[in-house]
JSON list of C-alpha atoms in Angstrom, two decimals:
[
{"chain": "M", "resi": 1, "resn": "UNK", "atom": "CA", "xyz": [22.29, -4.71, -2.47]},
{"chain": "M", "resi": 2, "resn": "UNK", "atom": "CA", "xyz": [19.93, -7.59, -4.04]},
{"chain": "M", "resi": 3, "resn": "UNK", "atom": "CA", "xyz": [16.21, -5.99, -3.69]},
{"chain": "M", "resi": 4, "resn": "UNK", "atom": "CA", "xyz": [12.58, -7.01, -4.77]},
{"chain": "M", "resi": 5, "resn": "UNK", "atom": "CA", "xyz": [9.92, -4.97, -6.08]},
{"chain": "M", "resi": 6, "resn": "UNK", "atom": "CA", "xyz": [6.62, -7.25, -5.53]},
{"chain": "M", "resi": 7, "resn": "UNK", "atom": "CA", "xyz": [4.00, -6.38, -8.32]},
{"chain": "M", "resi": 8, "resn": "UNK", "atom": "CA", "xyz": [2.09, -8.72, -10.26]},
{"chain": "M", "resi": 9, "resn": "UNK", "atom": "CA", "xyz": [2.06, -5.69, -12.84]},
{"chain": "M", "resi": 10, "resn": "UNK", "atom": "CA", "xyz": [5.68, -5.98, -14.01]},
{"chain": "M", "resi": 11, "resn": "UNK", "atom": "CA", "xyz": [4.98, -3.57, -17.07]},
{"chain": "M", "resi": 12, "resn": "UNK", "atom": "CA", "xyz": [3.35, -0.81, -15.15]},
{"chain": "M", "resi": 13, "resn": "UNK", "atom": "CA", "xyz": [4.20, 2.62, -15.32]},
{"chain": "M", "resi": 14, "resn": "UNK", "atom": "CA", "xyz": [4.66, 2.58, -11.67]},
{"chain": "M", "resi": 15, "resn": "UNK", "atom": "CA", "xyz": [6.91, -0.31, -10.84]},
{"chain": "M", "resi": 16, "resn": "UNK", "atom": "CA", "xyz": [8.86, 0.24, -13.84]},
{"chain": "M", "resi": 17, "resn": "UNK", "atom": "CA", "xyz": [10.15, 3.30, -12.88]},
{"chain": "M", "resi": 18, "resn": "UNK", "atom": "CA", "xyz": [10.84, 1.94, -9.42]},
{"chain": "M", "resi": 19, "resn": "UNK", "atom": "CA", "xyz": [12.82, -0.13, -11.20]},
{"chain": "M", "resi": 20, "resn": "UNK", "atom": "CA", "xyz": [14.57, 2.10, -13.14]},
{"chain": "M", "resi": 21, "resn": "UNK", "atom": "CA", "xyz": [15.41, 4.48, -10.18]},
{"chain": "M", "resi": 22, "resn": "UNK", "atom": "CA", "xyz": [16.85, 1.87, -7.65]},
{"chain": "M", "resi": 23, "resn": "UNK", "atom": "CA", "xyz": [19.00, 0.70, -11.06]},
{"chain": "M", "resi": 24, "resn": "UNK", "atom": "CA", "xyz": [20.15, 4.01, -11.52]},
{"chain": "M", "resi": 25, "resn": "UNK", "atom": "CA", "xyz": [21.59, 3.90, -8.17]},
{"chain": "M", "resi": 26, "resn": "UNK", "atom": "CA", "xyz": [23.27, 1.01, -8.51]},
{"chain": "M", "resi": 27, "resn": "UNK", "atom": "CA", "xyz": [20.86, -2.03, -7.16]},
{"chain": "M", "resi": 28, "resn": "UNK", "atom": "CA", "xyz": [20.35, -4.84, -8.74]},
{"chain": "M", "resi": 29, "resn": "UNK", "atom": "CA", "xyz": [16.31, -5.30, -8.54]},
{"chain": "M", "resi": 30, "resn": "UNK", "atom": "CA", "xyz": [14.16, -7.72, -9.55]},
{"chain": "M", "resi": 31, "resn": "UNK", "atom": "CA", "xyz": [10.32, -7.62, -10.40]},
{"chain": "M", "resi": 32, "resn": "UNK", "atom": "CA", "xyz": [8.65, -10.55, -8.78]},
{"chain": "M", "resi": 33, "resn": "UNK", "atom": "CA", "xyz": [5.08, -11.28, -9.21]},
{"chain": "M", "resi": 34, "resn": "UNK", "atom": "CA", "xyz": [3.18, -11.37, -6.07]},
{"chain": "M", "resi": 35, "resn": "UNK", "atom": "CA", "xyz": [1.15, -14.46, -7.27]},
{"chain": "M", "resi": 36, "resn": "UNK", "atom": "CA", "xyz": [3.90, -16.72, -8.18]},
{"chain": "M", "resi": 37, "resn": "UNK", "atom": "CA", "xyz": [5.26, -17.35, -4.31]},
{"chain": "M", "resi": 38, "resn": "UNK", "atom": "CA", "xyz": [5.05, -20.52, -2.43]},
{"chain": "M", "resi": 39, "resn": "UNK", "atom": "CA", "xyz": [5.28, -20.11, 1.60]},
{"chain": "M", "resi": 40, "resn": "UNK", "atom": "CA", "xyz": [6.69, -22.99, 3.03]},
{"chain": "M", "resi": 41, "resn": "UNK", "atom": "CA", "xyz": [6.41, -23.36, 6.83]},
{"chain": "M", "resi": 42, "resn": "UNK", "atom": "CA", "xyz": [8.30, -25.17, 8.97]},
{"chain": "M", "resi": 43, "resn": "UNK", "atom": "CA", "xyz": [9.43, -25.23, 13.28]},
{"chain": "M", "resi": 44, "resn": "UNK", "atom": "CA", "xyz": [12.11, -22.72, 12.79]},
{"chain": "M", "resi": 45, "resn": "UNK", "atom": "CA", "xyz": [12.55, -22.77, 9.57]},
{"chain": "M", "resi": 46, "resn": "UNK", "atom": "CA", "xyz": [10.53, -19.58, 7.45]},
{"chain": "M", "resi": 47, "resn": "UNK", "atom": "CA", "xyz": [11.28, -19.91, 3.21]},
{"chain": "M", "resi": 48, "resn": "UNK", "atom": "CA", "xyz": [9.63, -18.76, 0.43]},
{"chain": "M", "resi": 49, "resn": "UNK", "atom": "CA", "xyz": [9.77, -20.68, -3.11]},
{"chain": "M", "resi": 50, "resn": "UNK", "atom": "CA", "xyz": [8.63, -18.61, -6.51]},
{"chain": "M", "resi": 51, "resn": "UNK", "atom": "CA", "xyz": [7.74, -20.46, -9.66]},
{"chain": "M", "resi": 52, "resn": "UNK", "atom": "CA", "xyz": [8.30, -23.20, -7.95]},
{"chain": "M", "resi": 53, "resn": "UNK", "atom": "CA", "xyz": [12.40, -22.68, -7.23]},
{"chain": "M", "resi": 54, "resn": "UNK", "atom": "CA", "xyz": [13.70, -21.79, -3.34]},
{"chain": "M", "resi": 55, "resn": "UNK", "atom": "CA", "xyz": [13.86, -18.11, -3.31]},
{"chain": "M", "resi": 56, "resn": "UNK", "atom": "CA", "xyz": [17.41, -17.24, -3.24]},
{"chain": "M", "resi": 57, "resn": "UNK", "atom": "CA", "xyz": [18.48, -14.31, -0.73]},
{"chain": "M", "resi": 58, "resn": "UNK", "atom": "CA", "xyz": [16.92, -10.77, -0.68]},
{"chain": "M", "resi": 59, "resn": "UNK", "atom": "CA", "xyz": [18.64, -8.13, 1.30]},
{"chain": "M", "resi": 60, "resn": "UNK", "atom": "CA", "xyz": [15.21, -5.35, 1.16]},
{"chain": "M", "resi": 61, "resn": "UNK", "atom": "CA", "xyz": [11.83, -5.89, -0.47]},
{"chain": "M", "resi": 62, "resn": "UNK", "atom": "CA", "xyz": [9.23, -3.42, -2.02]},
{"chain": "M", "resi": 63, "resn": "UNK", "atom": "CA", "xyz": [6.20, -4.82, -1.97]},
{"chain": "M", "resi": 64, "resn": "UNK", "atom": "CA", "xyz": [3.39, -3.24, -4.68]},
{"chain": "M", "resi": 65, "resn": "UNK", "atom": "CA", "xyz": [0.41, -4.66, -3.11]},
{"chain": "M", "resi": 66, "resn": "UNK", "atom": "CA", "xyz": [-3.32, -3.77, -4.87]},
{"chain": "M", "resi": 67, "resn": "UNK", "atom": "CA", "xyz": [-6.79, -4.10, -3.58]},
{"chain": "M", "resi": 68, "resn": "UNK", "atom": "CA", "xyz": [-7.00, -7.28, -5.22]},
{"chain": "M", "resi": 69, "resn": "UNK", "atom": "CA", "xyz": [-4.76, -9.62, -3.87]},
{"chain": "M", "resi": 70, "resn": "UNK", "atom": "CA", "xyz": [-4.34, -7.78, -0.30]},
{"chain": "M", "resi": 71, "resn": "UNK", "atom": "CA", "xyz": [-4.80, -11.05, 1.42]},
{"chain": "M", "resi": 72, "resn": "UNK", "atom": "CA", "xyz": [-2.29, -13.29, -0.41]},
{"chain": "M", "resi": 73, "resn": "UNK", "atom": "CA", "xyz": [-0.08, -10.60, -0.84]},
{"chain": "M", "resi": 74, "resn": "UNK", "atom": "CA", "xyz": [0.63, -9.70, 2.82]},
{"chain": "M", "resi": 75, "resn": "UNK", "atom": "CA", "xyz": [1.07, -13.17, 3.55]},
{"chain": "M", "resi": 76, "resn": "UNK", "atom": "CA", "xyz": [3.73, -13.00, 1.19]},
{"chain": "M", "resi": 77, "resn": "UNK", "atom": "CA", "xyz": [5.08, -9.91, 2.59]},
{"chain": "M", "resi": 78, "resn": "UNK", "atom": "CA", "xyz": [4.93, -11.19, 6.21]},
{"chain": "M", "resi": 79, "resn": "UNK", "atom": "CA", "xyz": [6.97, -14.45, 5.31]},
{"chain": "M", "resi": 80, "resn": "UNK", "atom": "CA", "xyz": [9.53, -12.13, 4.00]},
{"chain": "M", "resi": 81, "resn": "UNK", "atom": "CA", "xyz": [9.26, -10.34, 7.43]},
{"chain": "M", "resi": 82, "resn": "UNK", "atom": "CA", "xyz": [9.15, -13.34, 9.11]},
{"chain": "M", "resi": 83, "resn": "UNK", "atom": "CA", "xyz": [12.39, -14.40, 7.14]},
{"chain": "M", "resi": 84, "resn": "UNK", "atom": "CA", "xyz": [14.53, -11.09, 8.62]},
{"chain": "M", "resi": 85, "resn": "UNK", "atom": "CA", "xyz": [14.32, -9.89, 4.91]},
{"chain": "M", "resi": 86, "resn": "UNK", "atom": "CA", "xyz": [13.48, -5.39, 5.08]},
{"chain": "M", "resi": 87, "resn": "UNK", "atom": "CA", "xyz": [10.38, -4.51, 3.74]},
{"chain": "M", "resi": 88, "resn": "UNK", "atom": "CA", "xyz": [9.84, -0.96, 3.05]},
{"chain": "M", "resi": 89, "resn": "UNK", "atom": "CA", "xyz": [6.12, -1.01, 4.05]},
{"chain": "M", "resi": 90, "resn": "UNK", "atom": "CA", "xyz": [5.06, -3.72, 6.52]},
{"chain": "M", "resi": 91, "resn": "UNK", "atom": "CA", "xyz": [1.98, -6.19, 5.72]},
{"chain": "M", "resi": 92, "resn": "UNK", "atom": "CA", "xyz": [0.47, -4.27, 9.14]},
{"chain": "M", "resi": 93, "resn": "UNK", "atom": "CA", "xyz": [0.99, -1.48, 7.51]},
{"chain": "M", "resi": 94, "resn": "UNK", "atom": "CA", "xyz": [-0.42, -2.30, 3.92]},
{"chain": "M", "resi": 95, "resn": "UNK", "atom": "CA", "xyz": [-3.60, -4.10, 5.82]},
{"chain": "M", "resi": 96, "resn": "UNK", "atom": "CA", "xyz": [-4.08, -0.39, 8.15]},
{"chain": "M", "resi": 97, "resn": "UNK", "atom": "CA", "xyz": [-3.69, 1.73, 4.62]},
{"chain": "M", "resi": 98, "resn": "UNK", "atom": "CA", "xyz": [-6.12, -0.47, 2.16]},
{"chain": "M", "resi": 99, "resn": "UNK", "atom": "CA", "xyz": [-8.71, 0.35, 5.20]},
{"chain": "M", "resi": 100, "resn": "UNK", "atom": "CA", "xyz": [-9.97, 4.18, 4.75]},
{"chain": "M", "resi": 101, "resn": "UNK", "atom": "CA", "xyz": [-11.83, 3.33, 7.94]},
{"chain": "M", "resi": 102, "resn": "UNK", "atom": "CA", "xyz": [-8.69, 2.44, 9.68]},
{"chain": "M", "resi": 103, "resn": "UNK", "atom": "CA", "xyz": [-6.47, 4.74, 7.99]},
{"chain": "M", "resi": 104, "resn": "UNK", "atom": "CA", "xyz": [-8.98, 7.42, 9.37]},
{"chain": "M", "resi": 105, "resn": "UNK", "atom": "CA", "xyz": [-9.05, 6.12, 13.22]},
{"chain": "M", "resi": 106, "resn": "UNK", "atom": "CA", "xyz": [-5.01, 5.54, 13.28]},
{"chain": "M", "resi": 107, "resn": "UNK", "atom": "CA", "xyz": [-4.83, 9.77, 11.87]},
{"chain": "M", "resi": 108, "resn": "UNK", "atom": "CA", "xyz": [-7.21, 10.77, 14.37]},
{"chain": "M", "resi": 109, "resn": "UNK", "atom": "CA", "xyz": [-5.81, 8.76, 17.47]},
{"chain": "M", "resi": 110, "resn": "UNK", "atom": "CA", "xyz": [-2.65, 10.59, 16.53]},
{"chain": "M", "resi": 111, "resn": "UNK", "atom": "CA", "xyz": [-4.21, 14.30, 16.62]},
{"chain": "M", "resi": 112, "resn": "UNK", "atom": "CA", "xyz": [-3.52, 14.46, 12.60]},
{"chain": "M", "resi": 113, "resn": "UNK", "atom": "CA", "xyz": [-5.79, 16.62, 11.14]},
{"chain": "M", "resi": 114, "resn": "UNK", "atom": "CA", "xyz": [-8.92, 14.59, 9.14]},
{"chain": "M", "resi": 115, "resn": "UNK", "atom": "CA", "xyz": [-11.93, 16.47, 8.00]},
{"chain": "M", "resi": 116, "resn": "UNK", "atom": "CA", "xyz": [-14.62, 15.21, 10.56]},
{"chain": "M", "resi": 117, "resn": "UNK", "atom": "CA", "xyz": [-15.85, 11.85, 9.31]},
{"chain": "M", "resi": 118, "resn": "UNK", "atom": "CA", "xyz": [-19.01, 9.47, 10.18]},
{"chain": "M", "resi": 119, "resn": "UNK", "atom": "CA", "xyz": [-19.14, 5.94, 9.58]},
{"chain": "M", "resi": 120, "resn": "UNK", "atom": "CA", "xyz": [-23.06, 4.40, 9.63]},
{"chain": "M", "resi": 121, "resn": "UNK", "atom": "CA", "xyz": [-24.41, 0.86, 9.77]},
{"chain": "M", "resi": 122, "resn": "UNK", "atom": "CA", "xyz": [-28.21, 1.27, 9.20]},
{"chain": "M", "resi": 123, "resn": "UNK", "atom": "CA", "xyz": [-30.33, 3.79, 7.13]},
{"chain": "M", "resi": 124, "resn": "UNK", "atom": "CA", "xyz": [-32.16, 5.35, 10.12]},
{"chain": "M", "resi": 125, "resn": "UNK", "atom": "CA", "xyz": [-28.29, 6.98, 11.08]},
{"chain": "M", "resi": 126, "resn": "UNK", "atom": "CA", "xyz": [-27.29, 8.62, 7.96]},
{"chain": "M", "resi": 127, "resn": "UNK", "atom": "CA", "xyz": [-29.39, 11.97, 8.67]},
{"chain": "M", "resi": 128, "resn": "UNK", "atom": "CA", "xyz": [-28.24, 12.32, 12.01]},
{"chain": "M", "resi": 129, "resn": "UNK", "atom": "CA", "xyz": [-24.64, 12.03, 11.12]},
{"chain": "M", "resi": 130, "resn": "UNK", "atom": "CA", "xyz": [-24.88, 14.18, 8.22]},
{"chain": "M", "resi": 131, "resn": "UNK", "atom": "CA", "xyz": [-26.05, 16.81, 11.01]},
{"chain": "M", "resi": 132, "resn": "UNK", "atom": "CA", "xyz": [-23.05, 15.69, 13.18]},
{"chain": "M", "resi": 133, "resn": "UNK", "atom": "CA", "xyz": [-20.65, 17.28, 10.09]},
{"chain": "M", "resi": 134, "resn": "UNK", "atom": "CA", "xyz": [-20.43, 20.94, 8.56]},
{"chain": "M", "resi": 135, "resn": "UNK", "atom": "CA", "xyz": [-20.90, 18.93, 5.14]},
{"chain": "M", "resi": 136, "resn": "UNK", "atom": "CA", "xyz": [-21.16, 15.38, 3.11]},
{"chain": "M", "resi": 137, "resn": "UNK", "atom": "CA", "xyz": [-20.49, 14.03, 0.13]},
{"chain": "M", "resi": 138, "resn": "UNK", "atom": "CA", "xyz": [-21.05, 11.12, -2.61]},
{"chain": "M", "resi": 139, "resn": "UNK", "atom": "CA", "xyz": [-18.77, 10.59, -4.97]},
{"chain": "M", "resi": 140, "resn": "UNK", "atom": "CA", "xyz": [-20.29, 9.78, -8.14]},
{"chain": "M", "resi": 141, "resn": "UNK", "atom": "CA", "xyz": [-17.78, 8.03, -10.93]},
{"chain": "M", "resi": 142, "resn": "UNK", "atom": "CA", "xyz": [-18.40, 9.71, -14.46]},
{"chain": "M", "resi": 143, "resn": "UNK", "atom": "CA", "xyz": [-18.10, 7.65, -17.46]},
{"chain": "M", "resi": 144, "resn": "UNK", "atom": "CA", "xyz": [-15.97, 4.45, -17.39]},
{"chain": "M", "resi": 145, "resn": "UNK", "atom": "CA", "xyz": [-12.65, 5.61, -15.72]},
{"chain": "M", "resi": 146, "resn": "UNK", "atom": "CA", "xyz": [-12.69, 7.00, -11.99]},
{"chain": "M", "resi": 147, "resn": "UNK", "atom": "CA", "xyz": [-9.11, 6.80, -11.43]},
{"chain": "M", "resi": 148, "resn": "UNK", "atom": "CA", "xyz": [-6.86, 9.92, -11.73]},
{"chain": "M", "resi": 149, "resn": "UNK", "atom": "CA", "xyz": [-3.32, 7.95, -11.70]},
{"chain": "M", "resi": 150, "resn": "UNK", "atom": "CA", "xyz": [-0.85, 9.47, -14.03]},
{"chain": "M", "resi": 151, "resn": "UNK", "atom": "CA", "xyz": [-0.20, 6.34, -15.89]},
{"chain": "M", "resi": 152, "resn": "UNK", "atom": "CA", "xyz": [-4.39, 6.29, -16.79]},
{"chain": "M", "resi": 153, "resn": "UNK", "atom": "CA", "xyz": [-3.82, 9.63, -18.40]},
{"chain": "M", "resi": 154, "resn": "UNK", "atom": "CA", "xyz": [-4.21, 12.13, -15.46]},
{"chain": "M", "resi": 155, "resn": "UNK", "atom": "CA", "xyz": [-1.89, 15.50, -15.00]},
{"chain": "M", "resi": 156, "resn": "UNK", "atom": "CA", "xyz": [0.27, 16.12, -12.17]},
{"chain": "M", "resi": 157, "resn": "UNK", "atom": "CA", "xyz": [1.27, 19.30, -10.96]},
{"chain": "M", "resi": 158, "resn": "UNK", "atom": "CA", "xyz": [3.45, 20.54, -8.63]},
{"chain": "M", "resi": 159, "resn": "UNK", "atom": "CA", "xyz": [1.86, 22.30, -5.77]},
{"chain": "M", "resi": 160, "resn": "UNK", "atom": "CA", "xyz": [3.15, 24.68, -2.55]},
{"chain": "M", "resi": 161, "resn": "UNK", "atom": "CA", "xyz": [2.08, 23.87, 0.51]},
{"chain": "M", "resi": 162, "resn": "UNK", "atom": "CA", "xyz": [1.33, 25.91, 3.67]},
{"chain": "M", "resi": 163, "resn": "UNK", "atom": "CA", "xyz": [3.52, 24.97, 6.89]},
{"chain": "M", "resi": 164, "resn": "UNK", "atom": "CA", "xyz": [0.31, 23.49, 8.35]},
{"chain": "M", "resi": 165, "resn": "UNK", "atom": "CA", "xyz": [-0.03, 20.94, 5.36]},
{"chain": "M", "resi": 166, "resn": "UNK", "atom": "CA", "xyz": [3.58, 20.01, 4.94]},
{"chain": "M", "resi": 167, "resn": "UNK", "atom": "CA", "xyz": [3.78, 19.30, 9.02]},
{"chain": "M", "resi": 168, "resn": "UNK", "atom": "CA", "xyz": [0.35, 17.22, 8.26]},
{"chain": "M", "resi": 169, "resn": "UNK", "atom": "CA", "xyz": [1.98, 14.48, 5.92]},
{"chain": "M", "resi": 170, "resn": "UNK", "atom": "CA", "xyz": [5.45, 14.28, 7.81]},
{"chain": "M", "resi": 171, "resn": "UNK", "atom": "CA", "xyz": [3.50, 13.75, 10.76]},
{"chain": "M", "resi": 172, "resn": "UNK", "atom": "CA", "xyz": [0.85, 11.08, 9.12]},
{"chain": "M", "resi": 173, "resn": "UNK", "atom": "CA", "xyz": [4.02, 9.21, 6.93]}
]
């Protein structure tokens, strides 16, 4: 199988090993940046054109979409859709987890367990919602980095899980 990994960070830890993996197994994948695609539209006719050449056939596509280029790069991912092409996560469902918001109300609409949550327009509502909670928080970022990601020098550690936890995620993936 011919597959895709979408990332306009081609060198990062993260897609790299992706990479490596799916080779491993036997695909043959290529890294395209995100950035570099053309969509062309047309009655009938869906294509896609990157660095400036038709995109020859993909049979699945992983797209690696960041914050950054969420817009252009599930417009990318939907043309793929659109062109009958498998993509492991959906632009939908790219758009729904970039939201916290919305990534909160889909969890809770499905009876998945979220720690009880307020969301506030104006100043006047914050007290009254903290009161609505058994706590609140701010995170504050400490020094330069915020980010915990392995590849910016965090740890990770294996961890057990209670029954309640583990039937948690299958039920929210």
């Amino acid at each position: 199988m011919k597959r895709a990994i979408l990332s306009c960070g081609s060198n990062s830890y993260s897609t790299r090993r992706l990479k490596e993996v799916a080779e491993s197994r036997g695909h043959k994948v290529n890294v395209l940046n995100t950035l570099k695609f053309a969509i062309d539209l047309e009655r009938g006719s869906p294509d896609l054109y990157y660095q400036q050449k038709q995109l020859s056939h993909y049979d699945a596509v992983l797209p690696r979409i960041g914050a950054s280029i969420t817009y252009y790069g599930t417009a990318v991912v939907r043309q793929f859709q659109e062109m009958g092409v498998f993509c492991a996560n959906s632009a939908h469902g790219i758009l729904d987890s970039c939201d916290k918001l919305r990534s909160l109300q889909i969890l809770s609409r499905h009876h998945i367990g979220i720690p009880k949550t307020n969301f506030v327009n104006h100043k006047k509502d914050v007290l009254p919602a903290i009161q609505r909670v058994v706590g609140a928080m701010r995170r504050v970022a400490l020094g330069q980095e915020f980010r915990s990601n392995v590849h910016r020098g965090g740890i990770a550690e294996p961890v057990e899980l209670d029954e309640k936890y583990r039937e948690t995620t299958v039920r929210a993936a």
